[in-house]
Amino acid sequence: MIGIINYEIGNLRSVQKALEHHGAEVKWVRTEADLDGVDGLVLPGVGAFGDCVKEFRATGLEPAVQAWIAADRPFFGICVGYQMLFEASDESPETPGLGIFGGRVVKFDDEGGKLKVPQIGWNTVSQLAQSSPFLTGIADEAYFYFVHSYYPQVAEKDQPHIALESEYGVRFAAAVQRGNLFATQFHPEKSQANGLRLLSNFVQLASQVEA
């Protein structure tokens, strides 16, 4: 059973369909009680960092999600759901993030108009993680689909958790992994075969990890 945190923001339906494509049973998680029976938890996110964090906190789920991650239960963050795991964002400096990882989310420099911001489209990712179950069957330099103006600058203490890097004017962390947590700046649900394989790997991992 895969739970998708439903805080009325994000690419909820497309994530649901992508997970169900691989045979996962999916339920919406709106309260802590909804976590009963859930094997893997997904935090999607689309839009402004501050809006996403505020709506997420309004559900009252933050302590339960923090505890879930601390217990190393399978967790997948997507796009702003990835950025929210860091301490802060320049997009919404008044709103602290969840602080799962050290670092700050910053905006791409458009290099005086030479670089289109946001980045919208396909880009390759380089694998830094070794023997990651999340990346089984995914080639190094595989393409994934990005839509974002901001990216996390990962604090030095957490740089060993960078699983994937990409380049758009600068090298940046396209994904992080720590234990059974994986989170991506790109949209796996929009990334065709590679994205579906990544989500399939998550579903398989969630089915194997004991609570």
PDB file of C-alpha atoms in Angstrom:
ATOM      1  CA  MET A   1       0.000   0.000   0.000  1.00  0.00           C
ATOM      2  CA  ILE A   2       1.422   3.381  -1.060  1.00  0.00           C
ATOM      3  CA  GLY A   3       0.132   6.517   0.655  1.00  0.00           C
ATOM      4  CA  ILE A   4       0.162   9.858  -1.152  1.00  0.00           C
ATOM      5  CA  ILE A   5       0.072  12.865   1.154  1.00  0.00           C
ATOM      6  CA  ASN A   6      -2.928  14.870  -0.023  1.00  0.00           C
ATOM      7  CA  TYR A   7      -2.610  18.494   1.012  1.00  0.00           C
ATOM      8  CA  GLU A   8      -4.524  19.802  -2.008  1.00  0.00           C
ATOM      9  CA  ILE A   9      -1.355  20.934  -3.794  1.00  0.00           C
ATOM     10  CA  GLY A  10       0.685  19.082  -6.348  1.00  0.00           C
ATOM     11  CA  ASN A  11       0.605  16.560  -9.107  1.00  0.00           C
ATOM     12  CA  LEU A  12      -1.525  14.172  -7.092  1.00  0.00           C
ATOM     13  CA  ARG A  13      -3.522  12.399  -9.793  1.00  0.00           C
ATOM     14  CA  SER A  14      -0.608  11.873 -12.154  1.00  0.00           C
ATOM     15  CA  VAL A  15       1.474  10.387  -9.326  1.00  0.00           C
ATOM     16  CA  GLN A  16      -1.445   8.152  -8.367  1.00  0.00           C
ATOM     17  CA  LYS A  17      -1.836   6.870 -11.938  1.00  0.00           C
ATOM     18  CA  ALA A  18       1.892   6.242 -12.320  1.00  0.00           C
ATOM     19  CA  LEU A  19       1.983   4.184  -9.132  1.00  0.00           C
ATOM     20  CA  GLU A  20      -1.142   2.243 -10.041  1.00  0.00           C
ATOM     21  CA  HIS A  21       0.407   1.491 -13.428  1.00  0.00           C
ATOM     22  CA  HIS A  22       2.808  -0.764 -11.555  1.00  0.00           C
ATOM     23  CA  GLY A  23       0.114  -2.511  -9.602  1.00  0.00           C
ATOM     24  CA  ALA A  24       0.434  -0.487  -6.419  1.00  0.00           C
ATOM     25  CA  GLU A  25      -2.613   0.010  -4.275  1.00  0.00           C
ATOM     26  CA  VAL A  26      -2.789   3.723  -3.465  1.00  0.00           C
ATOM     27  CA  LYS A  27      -4.566   5.636  -0.714  1.00  0.00           C
ATOM     28  CA  TRP A  28      -4.755   9.330   0.099  1.00  0.00           C
ATOM     29  CA  VAL A  29      -3.172  10.376   3.373  1.00  0.00           C
ATOM     30  CA  ARG A  30      -4.857  13.396   4.966  1.00  0.00           C
ATOM     31  CA  THR A  31      -4.557  12.507   8.663  1.00  0.00           C
ATOM     32  CA  GLU A  32      -2.199  10.468  10.819  1.00  0.00           C
ATOM     33  CA  ALA A  33      -4.834   7.731  11.028  1.00  0.00           C
ATOM     34  CA  ASP A  34      -4.609   7.346   7.244  1.00  0.00           C
ATOM     35  CA  LEU A  35      -1.053   6.054   7.661  1.00  0.00           C
ATOM     36  CA  ASP A  36      -2.390   2.757   9.016  1.00  0.00           C
ATOM     37  CA  GLY A  37      -1.570   0.000   6.561  1.00  0.00           C
ATOM     38  CA  VAL A  38       0.724   2.198   4.455  1.00  0.00           C
ATOM     39  CA  ASP A  39       4.059   0.679   3.390  1.00  0.00           C
ATOM     40  CA  GLY A  40       5.504   3.591   1.428  1.00  0.00           C
ATOM     41  CA  LEU A  41       4.770   7.328   1.626  1.00  0.00           C
ATOM     42  CA  VAL A  42       4.938   9.892  -1.208  1.00  0.00           C
ATOM     43  CA  LEU A  43       5.126  13.685  -0.806  1.00  0.00           C
ATOM     44  CA  PRO A  44       4.411  15.419  -4.143  1.00  0.00           C
ATOM     45  CA  GLY A  45       4.591  19.147  -4.673  1.00  0.00           C
ATOM     46  CA  VAL A  46       4.021  21.741  -7.378  1.00  0.00           C
ATOM     47  CA  GLY A  47       4.056  25.525  -7.052  1.00  0.00           C
ATOM     48  CA  ALA A  48       5.650  27.897  -4.566  1.00  0.00           C
ATOM     49  CA  PHE A  49       7.717  26.522  -1.697  1.00  0.00           C
ATOM     50  CA  GLY A  50       5.966  28.613   0.947  1.00  0.00           C
ATOM     51  CA  ASP A  51       2.460  27.674  -0.187  1.00  0.00           C
ATOM     52  CA  CYS A  52       3.336  23.978  -0.233  1.00  0.00           C
ATOM     53  CA  VAL A  53       4.913  23.998   3.222  1.00  0.00           C
ATOM     54  CA  LYS A  54       2.022  25.967   4.749  1.00  0.00           C
ATOM     55  CA  GLU A  55      -0.651  23.687   3.256  1.00  0.00           C
ATOM     56  CA  PHE A  56       1.288  20.610   4.318  1.00  0.00           C
ATOM     57  CA  ARG A  57       1.624  21.900   7.884  1.00  0.00           C
ATOM     58  CA  ALA A  58      -2.075  22.736   7.942  1.00  0.00           C
ATOM     59  CA  THR A  59      -2.844  19.009   7.694  1.00  0.00           C
ATOM     60  CA  GLY A  60      -1.130  18.420  11.046  1.00  0.00           C
ATOM     61  CA  LEU A  61       0.876  15.596   9.470  1.00  0.00           C
ATOM     62  CA  GLU A  62       4.354  17.034   9.985  1.00  0.00           C
ATOM     63  CA  PRO A  63       5.172  15.209  13.279  1.00  0.00           C
ATOM     64  CA  ALA A  64       3.973  11.885  11.843  1.00  0.00           C
ATOM     65  CA  VAL A  65       5.960  12.370   8.634  1.00  0.00           C
ATOM     66  CA  GLN A  66       9.069  13.374  10.587  1.00  0.00           C
ATOM     67  CA  ALA A  67       8.675  10.203  12.666  1.00  0.00           C
ATOM     68  CA  TRP A  68       8.129   8.105   9.515  1.00  0.00           C
ATOM     69  CA  ILE A  69      11.372   9.368   7.996  1.00  0.00           C
ATOM     70  CA  ALA A  70      13.274   9.014  11.290  1.00  0.00           C
ATOM     71  CA  ALA A  71      12.190   5.370  11.396  1.00  0.00           C
ATOM     72  CA  ASP A  72      13.655   4.909   7.882  1.00  0.00           C
ATOM     73  CA  ARG A  73      10.366   3.804   6.382  1.00  0.00           C
ATOM     74  CA  PRO A  74      10.095   4.065   2.551  1.00  0.00           C
ATOM     75  CA  PHE A  75       9.515   7.677   1.529  1.00  0.00           C
ATOM     76  CA  PHE A  76       9.562   9.436  -1.848  1.00  0.00           C
ATOM     77  CA  GLY A  77       9.560  13.224  -2.319  1.00  0.00           C
ATOM     78  CA  ILE A  78       8.864  14.826  -5.710  1.00  0.00           C
ATOM     79  CA  CYS A  79       9.728  18.322  -7.002  1.00  0.00           C
ATOM     80  CA  VAL A  80       8.672  20.824  -4.314  1.00  0.00           C
ATOM     81  CA  GLY A  81       8.090  17.784  -2.113  1.00  0.00           C
ATOM     82  CA  TYR A  82      11.846  17.302  -2.488  1.00  0.00           C
ATOM     83  CA  GLN A  83      12.708  20.941  -1.818  1.00  0.00           C
ATOM     84  CA  MET A  84      10.540  20.950   1.313  1.00  0.00           C
ATOM     85  CA  LEU A  85      12.915  18.439   2.914  1.00  0.00           C
ATOM     86  CA  PHE A  86      15.577  21.160   3.229  1.00  0.00           C
ATOM     87  CA  GLU A  87      15.873  23.915   5.804  1.00  0.00           C
ATOM     88  CA  ALA A  88      14.795  26.965   3.827  1.00  0.00           C
ATOM     89  CA  SER A  89      14.163  28.432   0.384  1.00  0.00           C
ATOM     90  CA  ASP A  90      14.962  31.799  -1.155  1.00  0.00           C
ATOM     91  CA  GLU A  91      11.552  31.592  -2.838  1.00  0.00           C
ATOM     92  CA  SER A  92       9.802  31.883   0.551  1.00  0.00           C
ATOM     93  CA  PRO A  93      12.438  32.994   3.074  1.00  0.00           C
ATOM     94  CA  GLU A  94       9.826  33.531   5.797  1.00  0.00           C
ATOM     95  CA  THR A  95       8.785  29.862   5.734  1.00  0.00           C
ATOM     96  CA  PRO A  96      11.156  27.228   7.159  1.00  0.00           C
ATOM     97  CA  GLY A  97      11.338  23.853   5.482  1.00  0.00           C
ATOM     98  CA  LEU A  98      11.138  20.479   7.190  1.00  0.00           C
ATOM     99  CA  GLY A  99      14.881  20.340   7.887  1.00  0.00           C
ATOM    100  CA  ILE A 100      15.332  16.662   7.032  1.00  0.00           C
ATOM    101  CA  PHE A 101      18.471  17.672   5.128  1.00  0.00           C
ATOM    102  CA  GLY A 102      20.744  20.634   5.655  1.00  0.00           C
ATOM    103  CA  GLY A 103      20.824  23.238   2.935  1.00  0.00           C
ATOM    104  CA  ARG A 104      18.912  26.025   1.245  1.00  0.00           C
ATOM    105  CA  VAL A 105      16.878  26.084  -1.954  1.00  0.00           C
ATOM    106  CA  VAL A 106      18.138  28.791  -4.324  1.00  0.00           C
ATOM    107  CA  LYS A 107      17.164  30.128  -7.748  1.00  0.00           C
ATOM    108  CA  PHE A 108      19.041  29.445 -10.961  1.00  0.00           C
ATOM    109  CA  ASP A 109      21.104  32.373 -12.227  1.00  0.00           C
ATOM    110  CA  ASP A 110      19.833  33.140 -15.732  1.00  0.00           C
ATOM    111  CA  GLU A 111      23.333  34.356 -16.628  1.00  0.00           C
ATOM    112  CA  GLY A 112      22.082  37.679 -17.946  1.00  0.00           C
ATOM    113  CA  GLY A 113      19.348  36.102 -20.012  1.00  0.00           C
ATOM    114  CA  LYS A 114      21.543  33.382 -21.523  1.00  0.00           C
ATOM    115  CA  LEU A 115      19.835  30.646 -19.517  1.00  0.00           C
ATOM    116  CA  LYS A 116      16.086  30.104 -19.624  1.00  0.00           C
ATOM    117  CA  VAL A 117      14.606  30.007 -16.126  1.00  0.00           C
ATOM    118  CA  PRO A 118      12.663  27.932 -15.245  1.00  0.00           C
ATOM    119  CA  GLN A 119      14.287  24.830 -16.618  1.00  0.00           C
ATOM    120  CA  ILE A 120      11.501  23.022 -18.468  1.00  0.00           C
ATOM    121  CA  GLY A 121      12.212  19.794 -20.286  1.00  0.00           C
ATOM    122  CA  TRP A 122      14.429  16.753 -20.409  1.00  0.00           C
ATOM    123  CA  ASN A 123      17.878  16.617 -18.842  1.00  0.00           C
ATOM    124  CA  THR A 124      20.344  13.875 -18.005  1.00  0.00           C
ATOM    125  CA  VAL A 125      21.292  12.828 -14.496  1.00  0.00           C
ATOM    126  CA  SER A 126      24.596  11.381 -13.291  1.00  0.00           C
ATOM    127  CA  GLN A 127      24.481   8.658 -10.670  1.00  0.00           C
ATOM    128  CA  LEU A 128      26.488   9.202  -7.488  1.00  0.00           C
ATOM    129  CA  ALA A 129      24.723   6.620  -5.333  1.00  0.00           C
ATOM    130  CA  GLN A 130      26.312   3.181  -5.350  1.00  0.00           C
ATOM    131  CA  SER A 131      24.093   0.107  -5.779  1.00  0.00           C
ATOM    132  CA  SER A 132      20.902   1.992  -4.959  1.00  0.00           C
ATOM    133  CA  PRO A 133      17.738  -0.158  -5.081  1.00  0.00           C
ATOM    134  CA  PHE A 134      15.876   2.929  -6.265  1.00  0.00           C
ATOM    135  CA  LEU A 135      18.038   3.101  -9.405  1.00  0.00           C
ATOM    136  CA  THR A 136      17.912  -0.550 -10.422  1.00  0.00           C
ATOM    137  CA  GLY A 137      17.566  -0.796 -14.198  1.00  0.00           C
ATOM    138  CA  ILE A 138      18.227   2.932 -14.773  1.00  0.00           C
ATOM    139  CA  ALA A 139      21.334   3.810 -16.766  1.00  0.00           C
ATOM    140  CA  ASP A 140      23.801   6.498 -15.811  1.00  0.00           C
ATOM    141  CA  GLU A 141      23.072   9.724 -17.735  1.00  0.00           C
ATOM    142  CA  ALA A 142      19.427   8.717 -18.154  1.00  0.00           C
ATOM    143  CA  TYR A 143      16.950  11.448 -19.066  1.00  0.00           C
ATOM    144  CA  PHE A 144      14.275  12.760 -16.709  1.00  0.00           C
ATOM    145  CA  TYR A 145      11.754  15.592 -17.002  1.00  0.00           C
ATOM    146  CA  PHE A 146      12.321  18.794 -15.007  1.00  0.00           C
ATOM    147  CA  VAL A 147      10.156  21.855 -14.350  1.00  0.00           C
ATOM    148  CA  HIS A 148      11.769  24.187 -11.806  1.00  0.00           C
ATOM    149  CA  SER A 149      13.385  27.556 -11.169  1.00  0.00           C
ATOM    150  CA  TYR A 150      14.934  26.604  -7.817  1.00  0.00           C
ATOM    151  CA  TYR A 151      17.220  23.809  -6.654  1.00  0.00           C
ATOM    152  CA  PRO A 152      18.691  22.792  -3.285  1.00  0.00           C
ATOM    153  CA  GLN A 153      22.241  23.714  -2.353  1.00  0.00           C
ATOM    154  CA  VAL A 154      22.913  20.724  -0.136  1.00  0.00           C
ATOM    155  CA  ALA A 155      24.849  21.418   3.069  1.00  0.00           C
ATOM    156  CA  GLU A 156      28.301  19.873   3.237  1.00  0.00           C
ATOM    157  CA  LYS A 157      27.268  17.412   5.943  1.00  0.00           C
ATOM    158  CA  ASP A 158      24.563  15.966   3.697  1.00  0.00           C
ATOM    159  CA  GLN A 159      26.415  15.951   0.386  1.00  0.00           C
ATOM    160  CA  PRO A 160      27.183  12.223   0.783  1.00  0.00           C
ATOM    161  CA  HIS A 161      23.420  11.712   0.413  1.00  0.00           C
ATOM    162  CA  ILE A 162      23.299  13.211  -3.093  1.00  0.00           C
ATOM    163  CA  ALA A 163      22.183  10.320  -5.306  1.00  0.00           C
ATOM    164  CA  LEU A 164      21.861  12.068  -8.671  1.00  0.00           C
ATOM    165  CA  GLU A 165      23.359  15.223 -10.142  1.00  0.00           C
ATOM    166  CA  SER A 166      22.335  17.217 -13.173  1.00  0.00           C
ATOM    167  CA  GLU A 167      23.605  20.361 -14.851  1.00  0.00           C
ATOM    168  CA  TYR A 168      21.727  23.497 -15.826  1.00  0.00           C
ATOM    169  CA  GLY A 169      24.173  26.370 -15.726  1.00  0.00           C
ATOM    170  CA  VAL A 170      25.505  24.792 -12.515  1.00  0.00           C
ATOM    171  CA  ARG A 171      25.817  21.257 -11.219  1.00  0.00           C
ATOM    172  CA  PHE A 172      23.011  20.612  -8.776  1.00  0.00           C
ATOM    173  CA  ALA A 173      21.577  17.766  -6.725  1.00  0.00           C
ATOM    174  CA  ALA A 174      18.799  16.205  -8.786  1.00  0.00           C
ATOM    175  CA  ALA A 175      18.022  13.629  -6.090  1.00  0.00           C
ATOM    176  CA  VAL A 176      18.979  12.645  -2.568  1.00  0.00           C
ATOM    177  CA  GLN A 177      18.878   9.284  -0.859  1.00  0.00           C
ATOM    178  CA  ARG A 178      19.263   8.336   2.780  1.00  0.00           C
ATOM    179  CA  GLY A 179      18.353   4.795   3.671  1.00  0.00           C
ATOM    180  CA  ASN A 180      14.836   4.166   2.408  1.00  0.00           C
ATOM    181  CA  LEU A 181      14.219   7.836   1.604  1.00  0.00           C
ATOM    182  CA  PHE A 182      14.544   9.011  -1.985  1.00  0.00           C
ATOM    183  CA  ALA A 183      13.544  12.425  -3.318  1.00  0.00           C
ATOM    184  CA  THR A 184      13.886  13.975  -6.762  1.00  0.00           C
ATOM    185  CA  GLN A 185      13.819  17.461  -8.249  1.00  0.00           C
ATOM    186  CA  PHE A 186      12.506  16.030 -11.523  1.00  0.00           C
ATOM    187  CA  HIS A 187       9.066  14.530 -12.069  1.00  0.00           C
ATOM    188  CA  PRO A 188       9.280  10.732 -12.340  1.00  0.00           C
ATOM    189  CA  GLU A 189       5.579  10.555 -13.211  1.00  0.00           C
ATOM    190  CA  LYS A 190       6.305  12.669 -16.332  1.00  0.00           C
ATOM    191  CA  SER A 191       9.585  10.948 -17.225  1.00  0.00           C
ATOM    192  CA  GLN A 192       8.219   8.047 -19.251  1.00  0.00           C
ATOM    193  CA  ALA A 193      10.073   4.712 -18.968  1.00  0.00           C
ATOM    194  CA  ASN A 194      12.854   5.895 -16.634  1.00  0.00           C
ATOM    195  CA  GLY A 195      10.449   7.616 -14.281  1.00  0.00           C
ATOM    196  CA  LEU A 196       8.079   4.671 -14.210  1.00  0.00           C
ATOM    197  CA  ARG A 197      10.982   2.339 -13.459  1.00  0.00           C
ATOM    198  CA  LEU A 198      12.046   4.566 -10.571  1.00  0.00           C
ATOM    199  CA  LEU A 199       8.542   4.506  -9.105  1.00  0.00           C
ATOM    200  CA  SER A 200       8.334   0.748  -9.689  1.00  0.00           C
ATOM    201  CA  ASN A 201      11.560   0.312  -7.729  1.00  0.00           C
ATOM    202  CA  PHE A 202      10.050   2.345  -4.886  1.00  0.00           C
ATOM    203  CA  VAL A 203       6.887   0.229  -4.854  1.00  0.00           C
ATOM    204  CA  GLN A 204       8.957  -2.947  -4.758  1.00  0.00           C
ATOM    205  CA  LEU A 205      11.138  -1.614  -1.931  1.00  0.00           C
ATOM    206  CA  ALA A 206       8.070  -0.574   0.073  1.00  0.00           C
ATOM    207  CA  SER A 207       6.636  -4.075  -0.239  1.00  0.00           C
ATOM    208  CA  GLN A 208       9.819  -5.598   1.184  1.00  0.00           C
ATOM    209  CA  VAL A 209      10.636  -3.301   4.101  1.00  0.00           C
ATOM    210  CA  GLU A 210       9.158  -4.291   7.451  1.00  0.00           C
ATOM    211  CA  ALA A 211       7.451  -1.533   9.401  1.00  0.00           C
TER     212      ALA A 211
END
